[in-house]
């Protein structure tokens, strides 16, 4: 079934212990789409400014599974920019600078031919904007969103309105604690799960994730990565693979959610092995399935 | 096969958000033995002082699988005491006071009839003492030890001598990082695994654990606990169940290590649901097997 993602497109600068990249492709909708494209077609809705280099999105243009009809190049606006610096322990990072630019303006329109998309992912942005995007859609089957600390802190009302309209929510463990005031992450996730229709995924970075669905908590470790170059976009790749799997299989029962989370884990583990989307450009669906089988073996008992 | 544990016996005082217990039974060898006793017989070697109340070890005396022949009541000495206080987030705790008492004296003798034990667990203590205890044993099949930050910091030489004589080592993630100076925990565990004969388990508390064996890293989540009362002894219960399973099955191949780690995870998840060993007194092997089956279902994909 059709899969649509709305989210950021960024010009990223990343410094990490193993090197650095300057003004490279990034943004939530980019990582999401590329990860989802291993499973099936994906429709990207996002905006860049007129400063965006002509060949910047070439890897996505060259990908037959990514439909860029919903890409808006907004004249006179500037593309979102982010500059991050990872610590020696790459689970820690500082934001050196962030320029919202076009992300602080109006959301893009969803093209008419995308409005009947059945699987929708609203990547992290102002929950008021996420609600506006939802209103442009024609009864999707499964709506999942991501959120983050600034919206939880400052836009709680809109966030509550949003979650009531969601099938699934994906967020970090610190965000789940912030949202509920509950230090036990299993209780926090279970509480948030009551505010959406179907499921919550609480991501814990190198510690894997928890899935809350059908009143139960399930736990998944991360792939044990010895080669972490740049974790940027790992969470968005996770969501892309998860939604890509669900949309193609056209399922959302709990067993399928488990499989989708495992695919998310595996694709995220590839993303962090190199800067930007470099590793994703190198791999195929076969590599993903091979690592999934290995992951299954490593975690079985 | 026979299983022997050496470790502390403590008079514990624990404060936690959900209550407190004063001068209750604790110590690594206590949690270990009780957890192991669900699987088969276990021989406990430890020392208390003459201040230890007469009925203090009654739950272990009443357990037909725990052999207390190796328990020494040392006249004129005082029992090890620990007082801990958990934060609102029970993954954090402060030590209010610790009195090593008899633990700062000579190690207990291992009774003659225990010296041919085939499976041995040396719970956390001075690695010099752990080496002395090893020398009293007659060629065990599988020797596993626990260690902690103070020995890594201050007794590195003895610790290296010890690990060269071990089949397995169990330690926390922060300790693995401290031991290697390596922030990536997968690299840290793999490096430590080279210093022992068979395997390393890196425990991550609420985030589960990593197992390093046969040049591979395997990852296991924790049981998703919504009811964490007192995490004291969870790590020792983990080790007890793990070793109890291996000793009874008389195996240590990688598949069995996976199963042993899963049993450790499940028994630890019971321990933290109440203060001291209270929850372990309530449960049976059937409860453990039921939760193991549920854990398998919750983590499968």
XYZ file of C-alpha atoms in Angstrom:
602
model
C 0.000 0.000 0.000
C 1.069 3.611 -0.509
C 3.397 5.166 2.078
C 3.801 8.900 2.601
C 6.310 10.753 4.773
C 6.412 14.426 5.724
C 9.502 15.777 7.409
C 12.661 17.803 7.209
C 15.264 17.964 4.467
C 18.515 19.287 5.839
C 21.971 20.445 4.945
C 23.939 18.719 7.697
C 27.425 19.259 9.006
C 28.565 16.472 11.298
C 31.714 16.096 13.356
C 32.433 12.749 14.974
C 35.492 11.028 16.499
C 36.156 9.205 13.218
C 35.900 12.229 10.892
C 33.578 14.946 9.665
C 31.312 15.846 6.768
C 30.466 19.372 5.664
C 27.073 20.374 4.221
C 25.882 16.876 3.403
C 22.387 15.500 2.807
C 20.292 14.949 5.929
C 16.875 15.485 7.475
C 14.204 13.153 8.829
C 12.241 12.666 5.596
C 15.444 11.871 3.699
C 16.629 9.098 6.032
C 13.064 7.831 6.337
C 12.431 7.644 2.568
C 15.712 6.017 1.739
C 15.220 3.371 4.458
C 11.612 2.756 3.398
C 12.635 2.449 -0.271
C 14.281 -0.939 0.428
C 10.777 -2.282 1.073
C 8.626 -0.483 -1.493
C 7.543 2.884 -2.906
C 7.492 5.976 -0.717
C 6.128 9.484 -1.329
C 8.197 12.298 0.162
C 6.685 15.642 1.132
C 9.180 18.306 2.181
C 10.571 21.761 1.430
C 14.010 23.109 0.629
C 15.050 26.689 -0.053
C 16.436 28.060 -3.281
C 19.933 27.734 -1.764
C 19.727 23.945 -2.086
C 22.435 22.754 -4.531
C 21.050 21.349 -7.795
C 22.378 17.799 -7.343
C 21.829 17.673 -3.578
C 18.912 15.217 -3.756
C 20.337 13.188 -6.640
C 20.598 9.909 -4.681
C 16.858 10.140 -4.014
C 16.043 11.186 -7.593
C 17.961 8.131 -8.776
C 16.016 5.821 -6.467
C 13.032 4.413 -8.404
C 11.095 3.779 -5.169
C 11.169 7.420 -4.027
C 8.546 9.762 -5.462
C 9.652 13.404 -5.150
C 6.458 14.947 -6.537
C 5.860 16.424 -3.065
C 9.235 18.174 -2.923
C 8.837 21.958 -2.872
C 11.731 24.262 -3.738
C 10.645 27.517 -2.093
C 12.093 30.600 -3.743
C 13.635 33.165 -1.457
C 13.691 30.683 1.432
C 16.675 28.901 2.857
C 17.081 25.182 3.495
C 17.123 23.832 7.069
C 20.664 23.488 8.363
C 22.020 21.508 11.281
C 25.548 21.207 12.623
C 26.201 18.547 15.242
C 29.265 17.314 17.063
C 29.450 13.823 18.554
C 31.489 13.089 21.669
C 34.131 10.409 22.012
C 31.175 8.369 23.294
C 29.024 8.776 20.171
C 25.843 8.258 22.181
C 26.350 11.889 23.276
C 26.202 14.881 20.968
C 26.039 18.660 21.010
C 24.195 20.833 18.527
C 26.754 23.362 17.337
C 24.161 25.334 15.352
C 20.695 24.915 13.941
C 18.971 27.193 11.399
C 15.316 26.222 11.000
C 14.963 28.497 7.939
C 12.190 27.065 5.743
C 11.046 24.739 8.551
C 9.879 27.820 10.487
C 7.617 28.800 7.569
C 4.373 27.227 6.315
C 4.263 23.467 5.840
C 4.343 22.199 2.259
C 1.120 21.194 0.519
C 0.521 17.513 0.097
C 0.036 16.915 -3.662
C -3.484 15.831 -4.622
C -2.320 12.449 -5.883
C -0.743 11.670 -2.455
C -3.788 12.525 -0.356
C -5.231 9.010 -0.364
C -2.012 7.475 0.986
C -2.819 4.645 3.360
C 0.348 4.577 5.476
C 1.563 7.946 6.724
C 4.532 8.998 8.794
C 4.673 12.527 10.184
C 8.306 13.037 11.098
C 9.140 15.262 14.016
C 7.982 18.876 13.718
C 5.591 21.285 15.491
C 2.552 19.118 16.414
C 0.275 21.933 15.184
C 1.838 21.520 11.739
C 1.568 17.739 11.984
C -2.188 18.176 12.653
C -2.524 20.493 9.624
C -0.778 17.923 7.440
C -3.124 15.223 8.705
C -6.140 17.314 7.731
C -4.935 17.259 4.109
C -5.190 13.452 4.055
C -8.110 11.325 3.037
C -8.570 8.711 5.805
C -5.232 6.885 6.008
C -5.161 3.371 7.423
C -2.142 3.839 9.699
C -0.860 7.226 10.867
C 2.367 7.272 12.850
C 4.264 10.323 14.105
C 7.556 11.161 15.771
C 7.954 13.960 18.299
C 10.650 15.540 20.441
C 11.367 17.342 23.698
C 10.716 20.939 22.569
C 7.141 20.091 21.486
C 6.507 18.127 24.667
C 7.709 21.071 26.739
C 6.087 23.921 24.835
C 3.192 22.561 22.723
C 1.600 20.006 25.005
C -1.962 20.970 24.016
C -1.364 20.456 20.304
C 0.559 17.279 21.037
C -2.442 15.847 22.911
C -4.727 16.746 19.989
C -2.248 15.055 17.651
C -1.837 11.806 19.621
C -5.619 11.351 19.742
C -5.466 11.170 15.921
C -2.533 8.770 15.711
C -2.303 5.024 15.333
C 1.303 5.030 16.459
C 3.866 7.283 18.086
C 7.645 6.917 18.005
C 9.770 8.782 20.550
C 12.957 8.552 22.633
C 13.093 7.248 26.191
C 13.956 10.681 27.624
C 10.995 12.132 25.725
C 8.655 9.443 27.058
C 9.791 10.261 30.591
C 9.327 13.983 29.933
C 5.861 13.449 28.481
C 4.619 11.447 31.476
C 6.803 12.483 34.419
C 7.202 8.734 34.994
C 10.808 7.532 35.557
C 9.972 3.862 34.845
C 10.107 3.691 31.060
C 7.798 0.677 30.870
C 5.093 2.557 32.782
C 5.778 5.714 30.744
C 5.394 3.868 27.429
C 2.247 2.050 28.594
C 0.725 5.375 29.644
C 1.487 7.046 26.294
C 0.125 3.998 24.451
C -3.292 4.778 25.975
C -3.324 8.141 24.170
C -2.924 6.641 20.661
C -5.000 4.041 18.824
C -2.516 1.265 18.237
C 1.114 1.360 19.444
C 4.065 3.299 20.823
C 7.746 2.668 20.145
C 10.170 4.035 22.742
C 13.653 4.223 21.200
C 16.687 3.826 23.468
C 19.547 4.255 20.969
C 22.307 1.707 21.615
C 19.959 -0.090 24.057
C 17.303 -0.922 21.475
C 13.634 -0.127 21.926
C 10.391 -1.033 23.616
C 7.125 -1.596 21.771
C 3.774 -1.039 23.482
C 0.768 -2.615 21.768
C -2.304 -4.576 22.900
C -1.615 -3.654 26.528
C 1.763 -5.431 26.432
C 5.355 -4.221 26.451
C 7.861 -5.957 24.172
C 11.602 -5.400 24.284
C 14.178 -5.436 21.491
C 17.933 -4.945 21.794
C 19.849 -2.886 19.266
C 22.087 -4.655 16.772
C 25.426 -4.882 18.628
C 27.370 -2.352 16.540
C 31.119 -2.231 16.959
C 31.517 0.332 14.179
C 29.508 3.461 15.021
C 30.636 6.340 12.801
C 27.652 8.729 12.796
C 24.331 7.978 14.530
C 22.579 10.899 12.761
C 19.400 9.668 11.098
C 19.442 6.233 12.757
C 16.066 6.930 14.404
C 14.528 8.157 11.129
C 15.961 5.147 9.277
C 14.416 2.930 11.951
C 11.016 4.528 11.358
C 11.431 4.347 7.567
C 12.190 0.640 7.542
C 9.445 -0.065 10.097
C 6.800 1.793 8.080
C 8.153 0.527 4.768
C 7.722 -3.048 5.950
C 4.200 -2.444 7.294
C 3.025 -0.548 4.191
C 4.208 -3.190 1.715
C 2.822 -6.074 3.773
C -0.314 -3.970 4.523
C -0.409 -5.220 8.113
C -0.249 -3.852 11.641
C -1.020 -6.843 13.863
C 1.330 -7.280 16.808
C 3.432 -10.026 15.220
C 4.004 -7.790 12.187
C 4.877 -4.863 14.438
C 7.600 -7.059 16.016
C 8.997 -7.867 12.566
C 8.748 -4.201 11.515
C 10.659 -3.103 14.635
C 13.351 -5.706 13.921
C 13.707 -4.411 10.339
C 13.898 -0.867 11.737
C 16.650 -1.957 14.102
C 18.676 -3.567 11.327
C 18.408 -0.675 8.839
C 19.297 1.827 11.605
C 22.368 -0.288 12.368
C 23.558 0.174 8.774
C 22.898 3.932 8.778
C 25.254 4.620 11.685
C 28.172 2.792 10.076
C 29.027 5.797 7.894
C 28.276 9.523 7.565
C 25.003 10.783 6.097
C 23.283 8.129 3.940
C 26.541 6.723 2.562
C 26.068 3.238 3.993
C 22.465 3.048 2.790
C 23.654 3.825 -0.765
C 25.941 0.765 -0.570
C 23.539 -1.848 0.712
C 20.719 -3.868 -0.849
C 17.581 -5.499 0.505
C 19.566 -8.760 0.570
C 22.092 -7.227 2.987
C 19.204 -6.169 5.221
C 17.609 -9.608 5.161
C 20.959 -11.267 5.828
C 21.557 -9.081 8.887
C 17.979 -9.633 10.060
C 18.553 -13.398 9.998
C 21.799 -12.930 11.914
C 20.026 -10.646 14.409
C 17.394 -13.329 14.924
C 20.110 -15.897 15.635
C 22.049 -13.601 17.967
C 18.993 -12.734 20.052
C 17.342 -16.146 20.206
C 17.382 -18.408 23.239
C 26.943 -31.146 38.000
C 27.999 -29.542 41.271
C 27.834 -25.741 41.538
C 29.765 -23.702 44.086
C 29.526 -19.998 44.875
C 31.789 -17.838 47.013
C 30.658 -14.344 47.917
C 29.290 -11.961 50.471
C 26.544 -12.450 53.033
C 25.175 -9.110 54.145
C 22.896 -7.393 56.588
C 21.227 -4.915 54.221
C 19.211 -1.791 54.848
C 17.456 -0.541 51.737
C 15.421 2.601 51.140
C 13.467 2.919 47.906
C 10.589 5.086 46.646
C 8.078 2.356 47.498
C 9.284 1.630 51.051
C 12.239 0.479 53.111
C 13.633 -2.574 54.857
C 15.935 -2.516 57.871
C 18.691 -5.092 58.473
C 17.415 -7.697 56.054
C 19.169 -10.626 54.358
C 21.403 -9.715 51.417
C 24.807 -10.290 49.864
C 25.969 -11.673 46.529
C 26.246 -15.341 47.543
C 22.769 -15.236 49.071
C 20.992 -13.924 45.970
C 23.131 -16.180 43.788
C 22.386 -19.375 45.753
C 18.692 -18.759 46.025
C 18.394 -18.038 42.291
C 20.524 -21.095 41.418
C 18.472 -23.326 43.731
C 15.518 -23.191 41.299
C 17.651 -25.194 38.875
C 19.573 -27.612 41.109
C 21.870 -27.955 44.129
C 24.307 -25.186 45.051
C 27.128 -25.066 47.590
C 27.551 -21.739 49.373
C 30.895 -20.604 50.786
C 30.777 -17.419 52.862
C 31.405 -15.892 56.278
C 29.270 -14.028 58.777
C 30.260 -12.584 62.135
C 28.987 -13.644 65.529
C 26.541 -10.709 65.405
C 24.498 -12.506 62.743
C 21.005 -13.247 64.160
C 20.313 -16.971 64.705
C 17.445 -17.224 62.219
C 18.913 -14.826 59.666
C 19.740 -17.516 57.097
C 16.643 -19.622 57.799
C 15.192 -19.259 54.265
C 18.413 -20.774 52.912
C 18.563 -23.472 55.608
C 15.000 -24.443 54.666
C 15.902 -24.709 50.976
C 16.846 -28.332 50.224
C 18.960 -27.289 47.223
C 21.283 -25.005 49.219
C 24.193 -26.647 51.034
C 25.468 -24.407 53.839
C 28.407 -26.634 54.878
C 30.701 -23.857 53.682
C 29.130 -21.184 55.889
C 31.572 -19.941 58.530
C 30.371 -18.070 61.609
C 33.512 -16.231 62.683
C 33.642 -15.469 66.393
C 34.583 -11.932 67.321
C 33.990 -10.723 63.785
C 31.093 -8.677 62.478
C 28.889 -9.387 59.469
C 29.177 -7.268 56.319
C 26.617 -4.447 56.336
C 25.337 -2.297 53.493
C 22.839 0.555 53.510
C 21.626 1.822 50.154
C 19.113 4.412 49.058
C 17.462 4.287 45.630
C 16.416 7.441 43.813
C 12.957 8.152 42.418
C 14.492 6.648 39.252
C 15.435 3.301 40.814
C 18.217 2.800 38.274
C 20.178 5.270 40.422
C 21.273 4.638 43.985
C 23.539 6.025 46.685
C 25.439 3.983 49.234
C 24.526 5.517 52.610
C 27.040 3.355 54.479
C 29.063 0.209 53.983
C 30.915 -1.755 56.699
C 33.076 -4.467 55.147
C 33.715 -6.046 58.570
C 34.414 -9.762 58.024
C 34.822 -9.229 54.271
C 38.017 -7.293 55.010
C 39.457 -10.339 56.828
C 40.705 -13.671 55.468
C 38.553 -15.519 52.956
C 36.697 -18.594 54.219
C 38.129 -22.065 53.606
C 36.393 -24.104 50.954
C 35.295 -27.358 52.648
C 37.137 -30.469 51.401
C 33.959 -32.035 50.028
C 33.331 -28.929 47.847
C 36.801 -28.767 46.273
C 35.911 -30.922 43.286
C 32.984 -28.710 42.281
C 32.721 -28.498 38.520
C 30.868 -25.180 38.116
C 32.202 -22.293 40.195
C 31.102 -18.689 40.588
C 33.394 -16.263 42.376
C 31.151 -13.346 43.289
C 32.615 -9.891 43.393
C 35.446 -9.376 45.893
C 39.172 -8.492 45.868
C 40.571 -10.353 42.806
C 43.545 -11.459 44.942
C 41.088 -13.275 47.217
C 39.251 -14.691 44.198
C 42.583 -16.129 42.992
C 43.249 -17.668 46.439
C 39.809 -19.276 46.403
C 40.484 -20.688 42.941
C 43.704 -22.286 44.172
C 41.668 -24.304 46.690
C 39.716 -25.942 43.869
C 40.463 -29.153 42.039
C 40.179 -28.373 38.300
C 36.640 -27.042 37.834
C 35.027 -27.296 34.402
C 33.649 -23.746 34.264
C 34.904 -20.881 36.424
C 33.026 -17.589 36.213
C 33.638 -14.447 38.260
C 32.067 -11.057 38.847
C 34.075 -7.913 39.494
C 33.513 -4.226 40.142
C 34.939 -0.735 39.701
C 37.126 -0.570 42.843
C 39.095 -3.676 41.807
C 39.427 -2.446 38.232
C 40.757 0.868 39.490
C 43.053 -0.351 42.257
C 43.914 -4.048 41.696
C 44.369 -4.237 37.947
C 47.369 -6.580 38.189
C 45.510 -9.173 40.259
C 42.466 -8.777 38.047
C 44.548 -9.629 34.950
C 45.928 -12.714 36.713
C 42.383 -13.676 37.628
C 40.832 -13.247 34.171
C 43.536 -15.456 32.638
C 42.173 -18.235 34.872
C 38.498 -17.664 34.118
C 36.112 -19.247 31.643
C 33.673 -16.386 32.040
C 33.443 -12.898 33.480
C 30.278 -10.975 34.390
C 30.452 -7.207 34.846
C 28.470 -3.976 34.370
C 28.689 -1.783 31.282
C 30.366 1.068 33.178
C 32.915 -1.427 34.517
C 33.611 -2.797 31.032
C 34.262 0.755 29.822
C 36.499 1.436 32.829
C 38.440 -1.787 32.288
C 39.184 -1.037 28.621
C 38.942 2.741 28.234
C 36.708 1.958 25.258
C 33.415 3.938 25.093
C 31.796 1.535 22.591
C 30.468 -1.222 24.817
C 30.514 -3.814 22.013
C 34.218 -3.206 21.435
C 34.846 -3.112 25.204
C 33.120 -6.481 25.738
C 34.890 -8.065 22.774
C 38.229 -6.884 24.110
C 37.582 -8.287 27.606
C 36.374 -11.567 26.083
C 39.903 -12.064 24.707
C 41.282 -12.128 28.265
C 39.082 -15.053 29.402
C 38.689 -18.561 27.995
C 35.030 -18.658 27.050
C 32.651 -15.703 27.482
C 31.863 -12.290 28.940
C 28.460 -10.973 30.007
C 28.136 -7.177 30.145
C 25.088 -6.298 32.263
C 23.196 -3.076 31.487
C 20.472 -3.159 34.179
C 17.104 -2.106 32.727
C 18.640 -2.305 29.230
C 19.457 -6.006 29.398
C 22.878 -7.436 28.609
C 25.378 -8.344 25.953
C 27.040 -11.741 25.681
C 30.445 -12.152 24.054
C 31.379 -15.701 23.043
C 32.984 -17.346 20.012
C 34.052 -13.949 18.677
C 30.433 -12.785 18.436
C 28.338 -10.309 20.393
C 24.744 -11.238 21.241
C 22.198 -8.833 22.702
C 19.357 -9.473 25.132
C 16.819 -6.961 26.413
C 15.740 -6.957 30.045
C 12.274 -8.212 30.939
C 10.119 -5.066 30.633
C 9.411 -4.535 34.342
C 6.705 -2.081 35.304
C 6.987 -2.936 39.000
C 10.543 -2.249 40.186
C 10.634 -2.145 43.993
C 14.272 -2.911 44.868
C 16.933 -3.780 42.264
C 19.395 -4.942 44.964
C 20.667 -8.417 44.133
C 19.221 -8.490 40.611
C 22.701 -8.911 39.116
C 23.601 -11.715 41.550
C 20.258 -13.426 40.889
C 21.016 -13.167 37.172
C 24.354 -14.896 37.695
C 22.796 -17.516 39.996
C 20.125 -18.516 37.498
C 22.611 -18.449 34.618
C 25.103 -20.702 36.412
C 22.348 -22.879 37.906
C 21.039 -23.606 34.426
C 24.503 -24.361 33.003
C 25.535 -26.577 35.934
C 22.411 -28.739 35.855
C 22.481 -29.094 32.077
C 26.299 -29.514 32.219
C 26.759 -27.408 29.090
C 28.448 -24.204 27.998
C 28.034 -24.148 24.216
C 26.848 -20.829 22.795
C 23.201 -21.862 22.383
C 23.121 -22.923 26.040
C 24.765 -19.649 27.081
C 21.907 -17.810 25.319
C 19.335 -19.862 27.239
C 21.269 -19.381 30.498
C 21.344 -15.606 29.972
C 17.588 -15.613 29.311
C 16.972 -17.547 32.540
C 19.224 -15.067 34.361
C 17.195 -12.189 32.929
C 13.903 -13.707 34.041
C 14.987 -14.586 37.599
C 16.523 -11.104 38.027
C 13.190 -9.622 36.920
C 11.452 -11.425 39.806
C 14.070 -10.353 42.372
C 13.498 -6.639 41.798
C 9.735 -6.873 42.306
C 10.113 -6.854 46.109
C 12.686 -6.093 48.812
C 15.490 -8.528 49.660
C 14.681 -12.104 48.517
C 10.964 -11.834 49.292
C 9.799 -12.373 45.726
C 12.119 -15.339 45.235
C 10.583 -17.002 48.324
C 7.158 -16.736 46.648
C 7.927 -18.140 43.223
C 8.505 -21.625 41.847
C 10.420 -23.021 38.897
C 7.073 -23.110 37.046
C 6.710 -19.325 37.442
C 10.197 -18.889 36.006
C 9.483 -21.151 33.039
C 6.169 -19.402 32.398
C 7.843 -15.997 32.322
C 10.657 -17.358 30.138
C 8.073 -18.515 27.590
C 6.407 -15.095 27.726
C 9.799 -13.394 27.353
C 10.485 -15.511 24.289
C 7.154 -14.457 22.775
C 7.632 -10.771 23.630
C 11.102 -10.627 22.080
C 10.507 -12.740 18.994
C 10.118 -11.365 15.498
